[in-house]
Structure formats: structure tokens, C-alpha cells
Amino acid sequence: MYKNILVPVDLEHEDQASTMIRTALEIAGSDTPMTLLFVMPEIPANVALQLPEGSLAKARADAEERLGQLVKAHNVDKTARIVTKVGSPHHEILEWADRDGVDLIVIASHRPVLVDYLLGSVATSVVRHAKCSVHVIR
Ligand code: ADP
């Protein structure tokens, strides 16, 4: 049914990533292309200037390494891509979904500790504005 799945992973709160990947696999099967996307926070230019040279490249490489470990742990090396972007998470998630022809986004509703929230801010924007189906994991 679905041909191209996007799983946005917040590496700052990685605990839900496995559930999201397993859910995507259950919905679409292991042959369906999947993209794991982590959006890194944008660092203001004046702050970036103070950082040691290469810090941002290292942060990106670390994020790719962690996404790569998730891909391996779930045996989806052949079908899953890993992508890192910099910017506002909901904007980058929605833009990637549009540009890449994603037909399903699998996202967690919010951090488990924030029990009072039905949907976190990123999940809210994605559910509200995505042009494709969104599966929200409570
Ligand atoms: P909370 O405010 O409780 O953290 P969010 O709406 O921010 O809730 O997060 C819900 C889900 O949105 C995450 O599990 C993840 O799927 C996605 N998400 C949030 N931030 C990012 C990010 N920086 N990169 C990729 N996905 C993200």
C-alpha cells in the first residue's frame, strides 16, 4: 500500500525510534523504502563562530553514525536511507515529505515523560500540515 515511508527520529530523545521503525516495518513490510530523518538544531551564526572548527561537521557525523546504528539494529540496511538536516524540525520533515514523494510519515506523539500532552509541537504541525498519511504512535 505505502511505497515511501518517512520516520523522523529525534536523536535527543532516541528511545522511541525503535518503536517507530518497527511500526513502519509492520505497516509496509521490509522491502518498502524508508528514510530516517534527524533535524539538527540551527546554531546562530555568532555562536557557531565561537565553536571549535569542525564542530558542526562532527555533530552531523555523530548523528549519521547513530542513525546508521538504528538501521543496522533493525536489519534495514538495504532499504533505509539516513538523512540529517539543519533547521526547524517540523519544517524540514514536511519539506522532505513533499520533495521525496513520501506517502506515509510514522511519528511519535510526544516524549513519554510529557504525559499531559496529547501531541508534541513537532507532531502537531506534521499531523496538521502533511499532505500524506501520518501514523502517530501514542
Ligand atoms: P515533544 O515536544 O514531547 O518532544 P515532539 O512533537 O517534539 O514532542 O516530538 C514527537 C516526534 O516528532 C518525535 O518522536 C520525532 O518522531 C519527531 N521529531 C521531533 N523533533 C525532531 C527532530 N529534531 N528531528 C526529527 N524528528 C523529530
mmCIF file of C-alpha atoms and ligand atoms in Angstrom:
data_model
loop_
_atom_site.group_PDB
_atom_site.id
_atom_site.type_symbol
_atom_site.label_atom_id
_atom_site.label_comp_id
_atom_site.label_asym_id
_atom_site.label_seq_id
_atom_site.Cartn_x
_atom_site.Cartn_y
_atom_site.Cartn_z
ATOM 1 C CA MET A 1 0.000 0.000 0.000
ATOM 2 C CA TYR A 2 2.687 2.509 1.014
ATOM 3 C CA LYS A 3 5.769 2.954 -1.161
ATOM 4 C CA ASN A 4 7.947 5.506 0.580
ATOM 5 C CA ILE A 5 7.992 5.967 4.344
ATOM 6 C CA LEU A 6 9.497 8.757 6.407
ATOM 7 C CA VAL A 7 10.442 8.137 10.029
ATOM 8 C CA PRO A 8 11.554 11.368 11.705
ATOM 9 C CA VAL A 9 13.833 10.474 14.615
ATOM 10 C CA ASP A 10 14.633 12.940 17.375
ATOM 11 C CA LEU A 11 18.096 11.770 18.440
ATOM 12 C CA GLU A 12 17.824 13.941 21.569
ATOM 13 C CA HIS A 13 15.057 11.546 22.649
ATOM 14 C CA GLU A 14 16.003 8.404 20.808
ATOM 15 C CA ASP A 15 14.046 5.972 22.988
ATOM 16 C CA GLN A 16 11.027 5.931 20.668
ATOM 17 C CA ALA A 17 12.990 5.332 17.474
ATOM 18 C CA SER A 18 12.855 1.528 17.626
ATOM 19 C CA THR A 19 9.087 1.535 18.096
ATOM 20 C CA MET A 20 8.686 3.870 15.109
ATOM 21 C CA ILE A 21 10.889 1.745 12.856
ATOM 22 C CA ARG A 22 9.180 -1.494 13.938
ATOM 23 C CA THR A 23 5.785 0.085 13.301
ATOM 24 C CA ALA A 24 6.836 1.261 9.830
ATOM 25 C CA LEU A 25 8.031 -2.267 9.048
ATOM 26 C CA GLU A 26 4.786 -3.799 10.290
ATOM 27 C CA ILE A 27 2.713 -1.415 8.185
ATOM 28 C CA ALA A 28 4.682 -1.555 4.948
ATOM 29 C CA GLY A 29 6.973 -4.594 5.131
ATOM 30 C CA SER A 30 10.737 -4.723 4.992
ATOM 31 C CA ASP A 31 11.026 -4.125 1.216
ATOM 32 C CA THR A 32 9.496 -0.650 1.322
ATOM 33 C CA PRO A 33 11.989 2.224 1.146
ATOM 34 C CA MET A 34 12.266 4.088 4.433
ATOM 35 C CA THR A 35 14.087 7.286 5.344
ATOM 36 C CA LEU A 36 15.241 8.047 8.880
ATOM 37 C CA LEU A 37 15.486 11.814 9.206
ATOM 38 C CA PHE A 38 17.044 13.731 12.089
ATOM 39 C CA VAL A 39 16.767 17.513 12.069
ATOM 40 C CA MET A 40 19.658 19.131 13.901
ATOM 41 C CA PRO A 41 19.053 22.434 15.679
ATOM 42 C CA GLU A 42 20.199 25.519 13.838
ATOM 43 C CA ILE A 43 23.035 27.250 15.676
ATOM 44 C CA PRO A 44 23.056 31.054 15.447
ATOM 45 C CA ALA A 45 25.968 32.330 13.354
ATOM 46 C CA ASN A 46 27.539 34.229 16.272
ATOM 47 C CA VAL A 47 27.523 31.067 18.410
ATOM 48 C CA ALA A 48 28.807 28.900 15.543
ATOM 49 C CA LEU A 49 31.774 31.249 15.186
ATOM 50 C CA GLN A 50 32.825 30.530 18.783
ATOM 51 C CA LEU A 51 32.777 26.752 18.317
ATOM 52 C CA PRO A 52 35.979 24.855 17.567
ATOM 53 C CA GLU A 53 36.478 24.300 13.857
ATOM 54 C CA GLY A 54 34.767 21.197 12.590
ATOM 55 C CA SER A 55 32.246 21.007 15.475
ATOM 56 C CA LEU A 56 29.216 21.113 13.221
ATOM 57 C CA ALA A 57 30.613 18.532 10.824
ATOM 58 C CA LYS A 58 31.387 16.307 13.811
ATOM 59 C CA ALA A 59 27.852 16.709 15.207
ATOM 60 C CA ARG A 60 26.438 15.725 11.813
ATOM 61 C CA ALA A 61 28.800 12.730 11.536
ATOM 62 C CA ASP A 62 27.800 11.603 15.064
ATOM 63 C CA ALA A 63 24.120 11.870 14.172
ATOM 64 C CA GLU A 64 24.645 9.862 10.988
ATOM 65 C CA GLU A 65 26.533 7.243 12.960
ATOM 66 C CA ARG A 66 23.650 6.892 15.436
ATOM 67 C CA LEU A 67 21.057 6.699 12.665
ATOM 68 C CA GLY A 68 23.266 4.092 10.974
ATOM 69 C CA GLN A 69 23.259 2.034 14.172
ATOM 70 C CA LEU A 70 19.452 2.117 14.235
ATOM 71 C CA VAL A 71 19.334 0.956 10.613
ATOM 72 C CA LYS A 72 21.679 -1.942 11.391
ATOM 73 C CA ALA A 73 19.846 -2.899 14.576
ATOM 74 C CA HIS A 74 16.643 -3.300 12.578
ATOM 75 C CA ASN A 75 18.233 -5.047 9.603
ATOM 76 C CA VAL A 76 17.026 -2.455 7.141
ATOM 77 C CA ASP A 77 20.440 -1.622 5.640
ATOM 78 C CA LYS A 78 19.202 -2.365 2.128
ATOM 79 C CA THR A 79 16.019 -0.311 2.150
ATOM 80 C CA ALA A 80 16.631 2.512 4.614
ATOM 81 C CA ARG A 81 18.328 5.826 3.948
ATOM 82 C CA ILE A 82 19.625 8.119 6.640
ATOM 83 C CA VAL A 83 19.316 11.852 6.279
ATOM 84 C CA THR A 84 20.302 14.766 8.517
ATOM 85 C CA LYS A 85 19.073 18.302 8.004
ATOM 86 C CA VAL A 86 19.577 21.516 9.911
ATOM 87 C CA GLY A 87 16.660 23.754 10.791
ATOM 88 C CA SER A 88 13.220 23.660 12.285
ATOM 89 C CA PRO A 89 12.123 20.017 12.697
ATOM 90 C CA HIS A 90 8.515 20.299 11.507
ATOM 91 C CA HIS A 91 9.500 22.426 8.509
ATOM 92 C CA GLU A 92 12.278 20.067 7.418
ATOM 93 C CA ILE A 93 10.092 16.984 7.953
ATOM 94 C CA LEU A 94 7.245 18.426 5.860
ATOM 95 C CA GLU A 95 9.585 19.667 3.143
ATOM 96 C CA TRP A 96 11.349 16.318 2.865
ATOM 97 C CA ALA A 97 8.000 14.517 2.706
ATOM 98 C CA ASP A 98 6.854 16.769 -0.164
ATOM 99 C CA ARG A 99 10.077 16.701 -2.129
ATOM 100 C CA ASP A 100 10.726 12.978 -1.779
ATOM 101 C CA GLY A 101 7.178 11.849 -2.567
ATOM 102 C CA VAL A 102 6.695 10.297 0.882
ATOM 103 C CA ASP A 103 3.297 8.614 1.238
ATOM 104 C CA LEU A 104 3.443 7.790 4.964
ATOM 105 C CA ILE A 105 5.084 9.501 7.917
ATOM 106 C CA VAL A 106 5.437 7.433 11.097
ATOM 107 C CA ILE A 107 5.944 9.725 14.063
ATOM 108 C CA ALA A 108 5.746 9.527 17.860
ATOM 109 C CA SER A 109 3.117 11.675 19.534
ATOM 110 C CA HIS A 110 5.412 13.209 22.163
ATOM 111 C CA ARG A 111 8.047 12.383 24.696
ATOM 112 C CA PRO A 112 6.752 9.733 27.158
ATOM 113 C CA VAL A 113 7.558 11.971 30.148
ATOM 114 C CA LEU A 114 5.220 14.696 28.920
ATOM 115 C CA VAL A 115 2.115 12.695 29.784
ATOM 116 C CA ASP A 116 -0.166 15.731 29.822
ATOM 117 C CA TYR A 117 0.420 16.406 26.135
ATOM 118 C CA LEU A 118 -1.650 14.626 23.535
ATOM 119 C CA LEU A 119 0.731 15.683 20.782
ATOM 120 C CA GLY A 120 4.085 17.433 20.973
ATOM 121 C CA SER A 121 4.686 20.565 18.947
ATOM 122 C CA VAL A 122 6.511 18.869 16.072
ATOM 123 C CA ALA A 123 3.973 16.043 15.857
ATOM 124 C CA THR A 124 1.122 18.590 15.917
ATOM 125 C CA SER A 125 2.496 20.547 12.965
ATOM 126 C CA VAL A 126 3.253 17.405 10.981
ATOM 127 C CA VAL A 127 -0.233 15.974 11.529
ATOM 128 C CA ARG A 128 -1.830 19.306 10.678
ATOM 129 C CA HIS A 129 0.135 20.154 7.556
ATOM 130 C CA ALA A 130 1.336 16.908 5.971
ATOM 131 C CA LYS A 131 -0.128 16.170 2.550
ATOM 132 C CA CYS A 132 0.344 12.419 3.035
ATOM 133 C CA SER A 133 -0.884 9.955 5.668
ATOM 134 C CA VAL A 134 0.593 10.234 9.148
ATOM 135 C CA HIS A 135 0.677 7.360 11.607
ATOM 136 C CA VAL A 136 1.016 8.707 15.153
ATOM 137 C CA ILE A 137 2.352 6.363 17.839
ATOM 138 C CA ARG A 138 0.947 7.112 21.267
HETATM 139 P P1 ADP B 1 7.951 16.557 22.401
HETATM 140 O O1 ADP B 1 7.683 18.042 22.464
HETATM 141 O O2 ADP B 1 7.302 15.770 23.506
HETATM 142 O O3 ADP B 1 9.415 16.216 22.222
HETATM 143 P P2 ADP B 1 7.644 16.419 19.575
HETATM 144 O O4 ADP B 1 6.409 16.759 18.847
HETATM 145 O O5 ADP B 1 8.802 17.376 19.562
HETATM 146 O O6 ADP B 1 7.237 16.081 21.058
HETATM 147 O O7 ADP B 1 8.258 15.032 19.051
HETATM 148 C C1 ADP B 1 7.432 13.999 18.598
HETATM 149 C C2 ADP B 1 8.123 13.306 17.468
HETATM 150 O O8 ADP B 1 8.427 14.281 16.436
HETATM 151 C C3 ADP B 1 9.477 12.647 17.763
HETATM 152 O O9 ADP B 1 9.377 11.369 18.355
HETATM 153 C C4 ADP B 1 10.026 12.531 16.340
HETATM 154 O O10 ADP B 1 9.364 11.500 15.628
HETATM 155 C C5 ADP B 1 9.601 13.883 15.760
HETATM 156 N N1 ADP B 1 10.672 14.878 15.973
HETATM 157 C C6 ADP B 1 10.748 15.833 16.939
HETATM 158 N N2 ADP B 1 11.893 16.528 16.839
HETATM 159 C C7 ADP B 1 12.573 16.009 15.786
HETATM 160 C C8 ADP B 1 13.844 16.275 15.175
HETATM 161 N N3 ADP B 1 14.659 17.247 15.619
HETATM 162 N N4 ADP B 1 14.220 15.537 14.091
HETATM 163 C C9 ADP B 1 13.405 14.566 13.620
HETATM 164 N N5 ADP B 1 12.206 14.257 14.168
HETATM 165 C C10 ADP B 1 11.792 14.953 15.229
#
